[in-house]
Amino acid sequence: AIDSGSSISADGKGYTFGLGPGAGLAGNSGGSYGGEGGKGYAASRAPTYGSAIAPQDLGSGGGKTGYSQTGGPGGGAIRLIVDGTLILNGKISANGNKGGNGAGGGSGGSIYVTTNTLTGSGSFTANGGEGGDYSGGIYGSGGGGGRITIYYQTSAFPVTNALAKGGIGLGGMESGKDGTVSFFDALN
């Protein structure tokens, strides 16, 4: 059981800025994973990657700029196999971090759960980090959302409490695209 106020977190534990299969392509681009990061000043968005039905990848870092501003790191990877009942009233998160001064946000990471019974009113999040802001008027794009997949046999968990949202781009920069969220009834 993960009680209210308790958490399992891999926030910002993925690839660091400028690294990963979906690393931001320019200094203020967001990292991609389940969803594309905002493209910022790059010609295109970084590619998505990994599996939507068995996600185990780390999130990618936001773009690295040439003048010490650093993109946010991506979210890490959480894999849980619970034989009995997973009671989630707290939080399980693998969010990307906000970009540094004017740089892109990191993408969300992965949450992959297999359990017999899932209950509770907590949350799963693998959201992209928002873009960074800088007093000199330099802004970053948001990171893409990560990937969440839950296999269960019985569930009373509200699926709306699982989010892999794209991070917000600041100063008119592009926001990241949402990632993937999948719930599978393992009996069917």
CSV table of C-alpha atoms in Angstrom, one decimal:
chain,number,residue,atom,x,y,z
A,1,ALA,CA,0.0,0.0,0.0
A,2,ILE,CA,1.2,3.5,-0.8
A,3,ASP,CA,-0.6,5.8,1.6
A,4,SER,CA,-1.8,9.3,1.0
A,5,GLY,CA,1.2,11.6,1.4
A,6,SER,CA,3.6,8.8,0.4
A,7,SER,CA,5.2,8.4,-3.0
A,8,ILE,CA,7.5,6.4,-5.2
A,9,SER,CA,9.4,8.9,-7.4
A,10,ALA,CA,11.8,8.7,-10.3
A,11,ASP,CA,11.3,12.4,-11.2
A,12,GLY,CA,14.3,13.7,-13.2
A,13,LYS,CA,16.1,10.3,-12.9
A,14,GLY,CA,16.2,9.7,-16.7
A,15,TYR,CA,18.7,10.9,-19.3
A,16,THR,CA,20.3,14.2,-18.5
A,17,PHE,CA,20.1,17.3,-20.7
A,18,GLY,CA,21.0,16.8,-24.3
A,19,LEU,CA,21.0,13.0,-24.0
A,20,GLY,CA,18.7,10.1,-24.7
A,21,PRO,CA,17.0,8.7,-27.9
A,22,GLY,CA,14.5,11.7,-27.9
A,23,ALA,CA,16.9,14.4,-26.6
A,24,GLY,CA,15.9,17.9,-27.4
A,25,LEU,CA,17.4,18.9,-30.8
A,26,ALA,CA,18.2,22.5,-30.0
A,27,GLY,CA,19.0,24.4,-26.9
A,28,ASN,CA,15.4,25.2,-26.0
A,29,SER,CA,13.7,22.1,-27.5
A,30,GLY,CA,11.9,19.7,-25.1
A,31,GLY,CA,12.9,16.0,-24.8
A,32,SER,CA,10.6,13.4,-26.4
A,33,TYR,CA,9.6,9.9,-25.2
A,34,GLY,CA,5.9,8.9,-25.4
A,35,GLY,CA,5.0,12.3,-26.8
A,36,GLU,CA,7.1,14.7,-28.8
A,37,GLY,CA,8.8,17.6,-27.0
A,38,GLY,CA,8.2,21.1,-28.3
A,39,LYS,CA,10.6,21.9,-31.1
A,40,GLY,CA,11.7,25.3,-30.0
A,41,TYR,CA,14.2,26.7,-32.6
A,42,ALA,CA,15.0,23.3,-34.0
A,43,ALA,CA,13.8,22.4,-37.5
A,44,SER,CA,11.8,19.4,-36.2
A,45,ARG,CA,10.8,17.7,-33.0
A,46,ALA,CA,12.9,14.9,-31.5
A,47,PRO,CA,11.4,11.4,-32.2
A,48,THR,CA,9.3,9.3,-29.8
A,49,TYR,CA,10.5,5.8,-29.0
A,50,GLY,CA,9.9,2.8,-26.9
A,51,SER,CA,6.9,0.5,-26.3
A,52,ALA,CA,3.4,1.7,-25.3
A,53,ILE,CA,2.5,-1.8,-24.0
A,54,ALA,CA,5.6,-2.6,-22.0
A,55,PRO,CA,7.4,0.7,-21.3
A,56,GLN,CA,10.7,0.4,-19.6
A,57,ASP,CA,12.7,3.3,-21.1
A,58,LEU,CA,14.1,6.4,-19.4
A,59,GLY,CA,12.8,9.8,-20.4
A,60,SER,CA,15.1,12.0,-22.6
A,61,GLY,CA,16.6,15.3,-21.5
A,62,GLY,CA,15.7,18.7,-22.9
A,63,GLY,CA,18.0,20.5,-25.3
A,64,LYS,CA,21.3,21.8,-24.1
A,65,THR,CA,22.1,25.4,-25.0
A,66,GLY,CA,25.5,26.8,-25.8
A,67,TYR,CA,25.7,29.2,-22.9
A,68,SER,CA,25.4,27.1,-19.8
A,69,GLN,CA,21.6,26.9,-19.7
A,70,THR,CA,20.8,23.2,-19.3
A,71,GLY,CA,17.7,21.3,-20.4
A,72,GLY,CA,15.7,19.4,-17.8
A,73,PRO,CA,16.5,15.7,-17.2
A,74,GLY,CA,13.9,13.2,-18.3
A,75,GLY,CA,11.9,11.0,-15.9
A,76,GLY,CA,13.2,7.7,-14.8
A,77,ALA,CA,11.7,4.2,-15.1
A,78,ILE,CA,9.5,2.5,-12.5
A,79,ARG,CA,8.6,-1.2,-12.8
A,80,LEU,CA,6.3,-2.8,-10.2
A,81,ILE,CA,5.1,-6.4,-10.1
A,82,VAL,CA,2.6,-6.8,-7.2
A,83,ASP,CA,1.3,-10.4,-6.6
A,84,GLY,CA,-1.7,-9.3,-4.5
A,85,THR,CA,-3.3,-5.9,-4.3
A,86,LEU,CA,-1.7,-2.5,-5.1
A,87,ILE,CA,-3.5,0.1,-3.0
A,88,LEU,CA,-2.4,3.5,-4.3
A,89,ASN,CA,-3.6,6.5,-2.3
A,90,GLY,CA,-0.3,8.4,-2.7
A,91,LYS,CA,1.7,9.1,-5.9
A,92,ILE,CA,3.9,7.1,-8.2
A,93,SER,CA,5.7,9.5,-10.5
A,94,ALA,CA,8.4,9.5,-13.2
A,95,ASN,CA,8.1,13.2,-14.3
A,96,GLY,CA,10.6,15.1,-16.4
A,97,ASN,CA,12.1,18.2,-14.8
A,98,LYS,CA,11.8,21.8,-15.8
A,99,GLY,CA,14.4,23.2,-18.2
A,100,GLY,CA,17.1,25.4,-16.8
A,101,ASN,CA,17.3,29.1,-17.8
A,102,GLY,CA,15.6,29.3,-21.2
A,103,ALA,CA,16.2,25.6,-22.0
A,104,GLY,CA,13.8,22.7,-22.8
A,105,GLY,CA,12.0,20.5,-20.4
A,106,GLY,CA,12.8,16.8,-20.0
A,107,SER,CA,10.3,14.2,-21.2
A,108,GLY,CA,8.3,12.1,-18.8
A,109,GLY,CA,9.7,8.6,-18.0
A,110,SER,CA,8.0,5.2,-17.7
A,111,ILE,CA,5.7,3.5,-15.2
A,112,TYR,CA,5.0,-0.2,-15.9
A,113,VAL,CA,2.8,-2.0,-13.3
A,114,THR,CA,1.5,-5.6,-13.2
A,115,THR,CA,-0.9,-6.4,-10.3
A,116,ASN,CA,-3.8,-8.7,-9.5
A,117,THR,CA,-5.9,-5.9,-8.0
A,118,LEU,CA,-5.5,-2.1,-8.2
A,119,THR,CA,-7.4,0.2,-5.9
A,120,GLY,CA,-7.1,3.6,-4.3
A,121,SER,CA,-7.5,7.2,-5.3
A,122,GLY,CA,-3.9,8.3,-5.8
A,123,SER,CA,-2.1,9.1,-9.0
A,124,PHE,CA,0.3,7.8,-11.6
A,125,THR,CA,2.2,10.6,-13.4
A,126,ALA,CA,4.8,10.6,-16.2
A,127,ASN,CA,4.5,14.2,-17.2
A,128,GLY,CA,7.0,16.2,-19.3
A,129,GLY,CA,8.8,19.1,-17.6
A,130,GLU,CA,7.9,22.7,-18.5
A,131,GLY,CA,10.3,24.9,-20.4
A,132,GLY,CA,12.7,27.1,-18.6
A,133,ASP,CA,12.5,30.8,-18.3
A,134,TYR,CA,15.2,33.4,-18.2
A,135,SER,CA,15.2,37.0,-17.2
A,136,GLY,CA,16.8,37.9,-20.6
A,137,GLY,CA,13.7,36.9,-22.4
A,138,ILE,CA,14.9,33.4,-23.4
A,139,TYR,CA,12.3,30.6,-23.0
A,140,GLY,CA,12.2,26.9,-23.4
A,141,SER,CA,9.8,24.4,-24.9
A,142,GLY,CA,8.0,21.7,-22.9
A,143,GLY,CA,9.1,18.1,-22.7
A,144,GLY,CA,6.9,15.3,-24.1
A,145,GLY,CA,4.8,13.1,-21.9
A,146,GLY,CA,6.1,9.7,-20.9
A,147,ARG,CA,4.5,6.2,-21.0
A,148,ILE,CA,2.3,4.6,-18.3
A,149,THR,CA,1.0,1.0,-18.7
A,150,ILE,CA,-1.0,-0.9,-16.0
A,151,TYR,CA,-1.9,-4.6,-16.3
A,152,TYR,CA,-4.5,-5.8,-13.7
A,153,GLN,CA,-7.1,-8.5,-13.2
A,154,THR,CA,-9.5,-6.4,-11.0
A,155,SER,CA,-9.4,-2.6,-10.8
A,156,ALA,CA,-11.4,0.1,-9.0
A,157,PHE,CA,-8.8,2.7,-9.8
A,158,PRO,CA,-9.9,5.9,-11.7
A,159,VAL,CA,-8.1,5.8,-15.0
A,160,THR,CA,-8.3,9.6,-15.1
A,161,ASN,CA,-5.7,9.6,-12.3
A,162,ALA,CA,-3.0,8.4,-14.6
A,163,LEU,CA,-1.4,11.3,-16.6
A,164,ALA,CA,1.4,11.5,-19.1
A,165,LYS,CA,0.9,15.1,-20.1
A,166,GLY,CA,3.2,17.2,-22.2
A,167,GLY,CA,5.1,20.0,-20.4
A,168,ILE,CA,4.1,23.6,-20.9
A,169,GLY,CA,6.3,25.8,-23.2
A,170,LEU,CA,7.0,29.3,-21.8
A,171,GLY,CA,7.2,32.6,-23.5
A,172,GLY,CA,5.3,31.4,-26.6
A,173,MET,CA,7.5,28.3,-27.1
A,174,GLU,CA,5.8,25.1,-28.0
A,175,SER,CA,4.4,22.8,-25.3
A,176,GLY,CA,5.2,19.1,-25.4
A,177,LYS,CA,2.7,16.5,-26.7
A,178,ASP,CA,1.0,14.1,-24.4
A,179,GLY,CA,2.5,10.6,-23.9
A,180,THR,CA,0.7,7.3,-23.7
A,181,VAL,CA,-1.5,5.9,-20.9
A,182,SER,CA,-2.8,2.3,-21.2
A,183,PHE,CA,-4.8,0.1,-18.8
A,184,PHE,CA,-5.1,-3.6,-19.7
A,185,ASP,CA,-7.5,-6.1,-18.1
A,186,ALA,CA,-5.2,-9.1,-18.0
A,187,LEU,CA,-8.2,-11.5,-17.8
A,188,ASN,CA,-9.5,-10.5,-21.2
